[in-house]
mmCIF file of C-alpha atoms in Angstrom:
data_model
loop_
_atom_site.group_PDB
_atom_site.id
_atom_site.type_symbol
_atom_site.label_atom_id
_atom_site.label_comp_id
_atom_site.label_asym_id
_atom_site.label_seq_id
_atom_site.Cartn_x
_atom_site.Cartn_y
_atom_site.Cartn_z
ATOM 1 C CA UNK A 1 0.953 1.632 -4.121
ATOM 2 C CA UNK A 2 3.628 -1.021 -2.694
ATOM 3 C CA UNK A 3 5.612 -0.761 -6.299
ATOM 4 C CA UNK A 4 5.535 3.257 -6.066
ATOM 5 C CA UNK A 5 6.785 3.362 -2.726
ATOM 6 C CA UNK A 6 9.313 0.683 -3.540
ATOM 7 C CA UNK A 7 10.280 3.224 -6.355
ATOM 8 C CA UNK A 8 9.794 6.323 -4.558
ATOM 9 C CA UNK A 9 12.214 4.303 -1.038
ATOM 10 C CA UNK A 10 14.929 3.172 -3.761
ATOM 11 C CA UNK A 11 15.328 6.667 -5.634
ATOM 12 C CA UNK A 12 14.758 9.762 -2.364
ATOM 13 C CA UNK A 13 16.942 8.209 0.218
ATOM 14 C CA UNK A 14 20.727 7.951 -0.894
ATOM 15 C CA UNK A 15 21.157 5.090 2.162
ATOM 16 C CA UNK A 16 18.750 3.074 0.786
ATOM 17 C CA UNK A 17 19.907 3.344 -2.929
ATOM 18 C CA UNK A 18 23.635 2.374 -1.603
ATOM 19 C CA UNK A 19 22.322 -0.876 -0.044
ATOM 20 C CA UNK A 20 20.545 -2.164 -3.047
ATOM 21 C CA UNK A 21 22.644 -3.883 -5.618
ATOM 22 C CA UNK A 22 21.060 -1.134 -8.974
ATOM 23 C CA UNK A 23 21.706 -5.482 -10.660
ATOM 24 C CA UNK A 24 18.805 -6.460 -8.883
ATOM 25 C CA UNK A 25 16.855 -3.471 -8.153
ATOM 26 C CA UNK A 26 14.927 -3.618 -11.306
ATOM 27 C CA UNK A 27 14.054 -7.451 -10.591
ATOM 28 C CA UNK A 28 13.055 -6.285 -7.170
ATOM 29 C CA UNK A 29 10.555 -3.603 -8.250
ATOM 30 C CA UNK A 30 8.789 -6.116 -10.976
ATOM 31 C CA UNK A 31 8.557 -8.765 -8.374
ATOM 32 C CA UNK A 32 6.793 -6.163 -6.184
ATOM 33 C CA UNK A 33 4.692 -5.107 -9.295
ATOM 34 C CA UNK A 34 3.532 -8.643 -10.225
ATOM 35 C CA UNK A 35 3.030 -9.475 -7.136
ATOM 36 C CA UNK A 36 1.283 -6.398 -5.477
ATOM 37 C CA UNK A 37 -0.316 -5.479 -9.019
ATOM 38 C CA UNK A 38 -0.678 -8.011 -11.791
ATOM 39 C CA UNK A 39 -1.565 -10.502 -9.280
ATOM 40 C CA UNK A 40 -4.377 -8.885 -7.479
ATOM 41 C CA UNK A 41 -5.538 -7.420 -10.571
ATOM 42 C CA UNK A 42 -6.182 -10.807 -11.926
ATOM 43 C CA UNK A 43 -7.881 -12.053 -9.203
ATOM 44 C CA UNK A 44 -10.662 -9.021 -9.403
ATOM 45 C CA UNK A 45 -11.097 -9.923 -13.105
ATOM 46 C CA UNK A 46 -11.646 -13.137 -11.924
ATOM 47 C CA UNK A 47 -14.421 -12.542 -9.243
ATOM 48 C CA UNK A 48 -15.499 -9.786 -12.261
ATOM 49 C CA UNK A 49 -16.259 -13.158 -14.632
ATOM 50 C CA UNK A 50 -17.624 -15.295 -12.020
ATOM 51 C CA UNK A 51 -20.132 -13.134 -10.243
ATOM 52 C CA UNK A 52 -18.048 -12.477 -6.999
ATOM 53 C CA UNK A 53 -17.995 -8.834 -7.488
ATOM 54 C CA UNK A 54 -20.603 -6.595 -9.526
ATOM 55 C CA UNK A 55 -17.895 -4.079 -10.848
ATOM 56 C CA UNK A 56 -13.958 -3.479 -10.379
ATOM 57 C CA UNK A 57 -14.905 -0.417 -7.988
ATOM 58 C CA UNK A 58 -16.522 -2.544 -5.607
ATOM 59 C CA UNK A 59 -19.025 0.185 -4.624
ATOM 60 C CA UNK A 60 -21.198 -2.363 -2.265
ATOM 61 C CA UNK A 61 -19.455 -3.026 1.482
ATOM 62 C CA UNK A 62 -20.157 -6.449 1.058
ATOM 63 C CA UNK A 63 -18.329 -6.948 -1.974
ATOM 64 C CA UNK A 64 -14.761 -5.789 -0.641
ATOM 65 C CA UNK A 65 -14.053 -8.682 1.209
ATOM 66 C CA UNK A 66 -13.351 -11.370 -0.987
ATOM 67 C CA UNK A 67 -10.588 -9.291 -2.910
ATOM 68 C CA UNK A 68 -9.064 -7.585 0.051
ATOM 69 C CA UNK A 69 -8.569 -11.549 1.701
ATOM 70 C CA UNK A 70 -7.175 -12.733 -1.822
ATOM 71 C CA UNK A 71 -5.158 -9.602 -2.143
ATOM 72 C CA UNK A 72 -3.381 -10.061 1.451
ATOM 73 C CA UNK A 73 -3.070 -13.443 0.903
ATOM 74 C CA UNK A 74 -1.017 -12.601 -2.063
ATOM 75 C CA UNK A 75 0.818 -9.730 -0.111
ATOM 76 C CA UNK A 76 1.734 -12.304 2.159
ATOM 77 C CA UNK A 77 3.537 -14.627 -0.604
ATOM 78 C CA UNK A 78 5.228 -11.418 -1.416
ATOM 79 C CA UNK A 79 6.246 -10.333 1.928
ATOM 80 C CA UNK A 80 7.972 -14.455 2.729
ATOM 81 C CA UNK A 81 9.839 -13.811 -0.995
ATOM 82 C CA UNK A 82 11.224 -10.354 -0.027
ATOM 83 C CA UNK A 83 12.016 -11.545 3.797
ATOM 84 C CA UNK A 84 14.150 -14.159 2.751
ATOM 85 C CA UNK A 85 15.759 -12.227 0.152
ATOM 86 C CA UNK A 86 18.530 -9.729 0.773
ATOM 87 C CA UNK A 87 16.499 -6.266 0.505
ATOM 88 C CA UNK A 88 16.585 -3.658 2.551
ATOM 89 C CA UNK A 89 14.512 -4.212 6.192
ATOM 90 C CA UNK A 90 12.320 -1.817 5.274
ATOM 91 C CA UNK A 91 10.915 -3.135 2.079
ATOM 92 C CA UNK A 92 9.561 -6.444 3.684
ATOM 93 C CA UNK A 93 7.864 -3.900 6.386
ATOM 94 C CA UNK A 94 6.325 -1.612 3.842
ATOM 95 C CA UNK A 95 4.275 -5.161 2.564
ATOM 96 C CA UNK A 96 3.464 -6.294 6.167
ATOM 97 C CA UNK A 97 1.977 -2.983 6.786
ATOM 98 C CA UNK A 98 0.131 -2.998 3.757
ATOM 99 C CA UNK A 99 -1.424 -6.441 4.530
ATOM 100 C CA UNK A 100 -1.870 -5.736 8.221
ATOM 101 C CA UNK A 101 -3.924 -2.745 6.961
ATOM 102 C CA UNK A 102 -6.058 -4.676 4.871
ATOM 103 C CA UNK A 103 -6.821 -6.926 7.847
ATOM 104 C CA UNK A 104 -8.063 -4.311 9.423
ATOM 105 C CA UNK A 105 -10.058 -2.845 6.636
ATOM 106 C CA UNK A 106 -11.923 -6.198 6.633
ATOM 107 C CA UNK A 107 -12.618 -6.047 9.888
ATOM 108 C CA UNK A 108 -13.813 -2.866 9.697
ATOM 109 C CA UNK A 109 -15.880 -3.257 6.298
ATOM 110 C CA UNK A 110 -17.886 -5.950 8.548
ATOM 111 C CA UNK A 111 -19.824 -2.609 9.891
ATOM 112 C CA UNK A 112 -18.943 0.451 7.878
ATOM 113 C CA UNK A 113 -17.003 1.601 4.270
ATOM 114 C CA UNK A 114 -13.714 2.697 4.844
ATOM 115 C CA UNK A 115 -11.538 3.949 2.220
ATOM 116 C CA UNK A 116 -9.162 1.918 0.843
ATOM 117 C CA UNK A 117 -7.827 4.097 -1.889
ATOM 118 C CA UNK A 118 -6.719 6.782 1.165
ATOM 119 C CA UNK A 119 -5.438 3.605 3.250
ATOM 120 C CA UNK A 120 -2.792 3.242 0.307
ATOM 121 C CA UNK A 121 -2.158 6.551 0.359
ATOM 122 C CA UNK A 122 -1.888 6.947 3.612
ATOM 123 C CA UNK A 123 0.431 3.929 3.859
ATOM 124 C CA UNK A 124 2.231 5.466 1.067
ATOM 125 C CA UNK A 125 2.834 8.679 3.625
ATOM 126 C CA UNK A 126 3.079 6.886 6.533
ATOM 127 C CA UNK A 127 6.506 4.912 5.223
ATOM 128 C CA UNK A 128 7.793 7.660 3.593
ATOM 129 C CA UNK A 129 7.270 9.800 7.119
ATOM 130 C CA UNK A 130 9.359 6.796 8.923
ATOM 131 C CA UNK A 131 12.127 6.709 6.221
ATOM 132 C CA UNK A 132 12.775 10.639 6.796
ATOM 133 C CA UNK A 133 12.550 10.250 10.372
ATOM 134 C CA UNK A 134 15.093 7.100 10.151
ATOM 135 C CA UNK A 135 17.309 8.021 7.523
ATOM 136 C CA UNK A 136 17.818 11.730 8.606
ATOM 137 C CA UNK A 137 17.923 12.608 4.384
ATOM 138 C CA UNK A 138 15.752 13.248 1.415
ATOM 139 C CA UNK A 139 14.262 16.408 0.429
ATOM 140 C CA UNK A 140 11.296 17.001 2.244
ATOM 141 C CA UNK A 141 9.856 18.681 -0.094
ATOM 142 C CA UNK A 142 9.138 15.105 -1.683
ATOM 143 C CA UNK A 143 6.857 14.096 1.945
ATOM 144 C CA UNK A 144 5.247 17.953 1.283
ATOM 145 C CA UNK A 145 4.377 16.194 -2.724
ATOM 146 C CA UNK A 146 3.262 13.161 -1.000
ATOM 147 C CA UNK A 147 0.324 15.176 1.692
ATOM 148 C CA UNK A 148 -0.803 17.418 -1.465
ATOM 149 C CA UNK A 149 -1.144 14.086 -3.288
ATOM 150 C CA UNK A 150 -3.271 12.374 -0.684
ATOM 151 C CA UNK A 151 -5.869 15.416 -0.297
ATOM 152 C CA UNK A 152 -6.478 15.397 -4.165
ATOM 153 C CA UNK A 153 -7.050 11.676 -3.752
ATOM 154 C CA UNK A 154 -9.127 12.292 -1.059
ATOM 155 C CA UNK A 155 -11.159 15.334 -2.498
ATOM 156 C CA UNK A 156 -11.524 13.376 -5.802
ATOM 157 C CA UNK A 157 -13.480 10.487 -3.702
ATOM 158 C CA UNK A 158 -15.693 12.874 -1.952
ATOM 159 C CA UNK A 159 -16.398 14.274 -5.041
ATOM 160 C CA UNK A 160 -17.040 11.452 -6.928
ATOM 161 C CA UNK A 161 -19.422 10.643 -3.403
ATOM 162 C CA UNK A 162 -17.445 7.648 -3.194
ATOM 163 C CA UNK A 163 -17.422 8.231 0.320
ATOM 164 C CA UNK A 164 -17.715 10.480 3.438
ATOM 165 C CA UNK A 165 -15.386 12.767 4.516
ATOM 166 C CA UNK A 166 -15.304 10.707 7.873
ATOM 167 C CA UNK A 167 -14.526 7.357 6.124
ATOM 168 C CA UNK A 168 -11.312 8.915 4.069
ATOM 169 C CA UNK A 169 -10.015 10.303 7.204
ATOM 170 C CA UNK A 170 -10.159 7.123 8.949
ATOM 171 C CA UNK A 171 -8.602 5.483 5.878
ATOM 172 C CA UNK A 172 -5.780 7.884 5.912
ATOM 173 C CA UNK A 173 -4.941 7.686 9.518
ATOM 174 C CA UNK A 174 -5.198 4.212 9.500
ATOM 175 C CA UNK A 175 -2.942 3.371 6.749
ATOM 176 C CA UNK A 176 -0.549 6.040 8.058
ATOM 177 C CA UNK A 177 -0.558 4.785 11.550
ATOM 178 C CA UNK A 178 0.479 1.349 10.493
ATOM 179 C CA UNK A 179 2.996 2.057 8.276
ATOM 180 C CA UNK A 180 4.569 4.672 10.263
ATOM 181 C CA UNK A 181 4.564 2.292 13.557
ATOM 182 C CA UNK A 182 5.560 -0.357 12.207
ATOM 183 C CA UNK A 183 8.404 0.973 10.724
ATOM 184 C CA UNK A 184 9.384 2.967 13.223
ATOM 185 C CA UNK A 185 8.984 0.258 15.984
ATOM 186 C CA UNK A 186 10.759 -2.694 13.746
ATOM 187 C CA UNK A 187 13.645 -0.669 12.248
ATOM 188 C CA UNK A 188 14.617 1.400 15.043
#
């Protein structure tokens, strides 16, 4: 989700495409990728081979942990080599949101199943909400896209009774919240 946001932040909003250099954009968005991709991905096989985890879905609570901690600590490597780099402020943000909310999806997992795929999406909706808010530009119709996207996602996983309706709502709103706030709070 971090690498299509990055993609979707670089190519809607004209201020942000005028403060990356288009040299190092596509460097930018592969860092991103390998590290909010490729990198967790590898770590899941990992667990996969060794036991850690049953299946890539992690259907059982108690196996979510483990790659959500690995996953934010690998977020966090990403957000240092994008904070000391010169990207826009908002870039950084979008990957200290993203690990905050997996923090907090720990926490909560402790107790009860939250979704994680609607946290991303909701992240997802949440920054794009702050940038058109911020930025004053973009074609809303693109934040319209964005809402229809997140209630298919969310449909498809009550569907597939990968959870309750209650536990994608709370994912949602969580990853919204944080994205949104934190973006709105740090950049403005």
């Amino acid at each position: 989700m971090p690498t299509f946001g990055a993609l979707c932040y670089f190519f809607l909003f004209p201020t942000v495409s005028r403060i990356t250099d288009p040299a190092i954009l596509w460097k930018l968005l592969a860092v991103i990728f390998v590290a909010t991709a490729i990198l967790p991905l590898i770590s899941v096989l990992i667990m996969l081979k060794f036991g850690r985890i049953s299946t890539i879905y992690m259907e059982d609570q108690s196996e979510r942990n483990w790659p959500l901690l690995q996953t934010a600590v690998v977020y966090a490597f990403a957000f240092y080599t994008l904070k000391t780099k010169s990207v826009p402020v908002f870039i950084p943000l979008f990957i200290l949101g993203a690990i905050g909310s997996m923090v907090l999806a720990m926490v909560i997992n402790l107790r009860w199943k939250i979704s994680l795929h609607m946290i991303g999406i909701g992240g997802f909706c949440g920054g794009l909400s702050a940038l058109f808010i911020l930025t004053q530009e973009g074609n809303p119709i693109y934040l319209a896209v964005a809402f229809v996207l997140a209630g298919i996602l969310g449909t498809a996983r009550l569907l597939l009774n990968a959870h309750n309706a209650l536990q994608i709502l709370a994912g949602f709103a969580l990853g919204f919240a944080i994205e949104l706030g934190l973006l709105m709070i740090v950049v403005n």
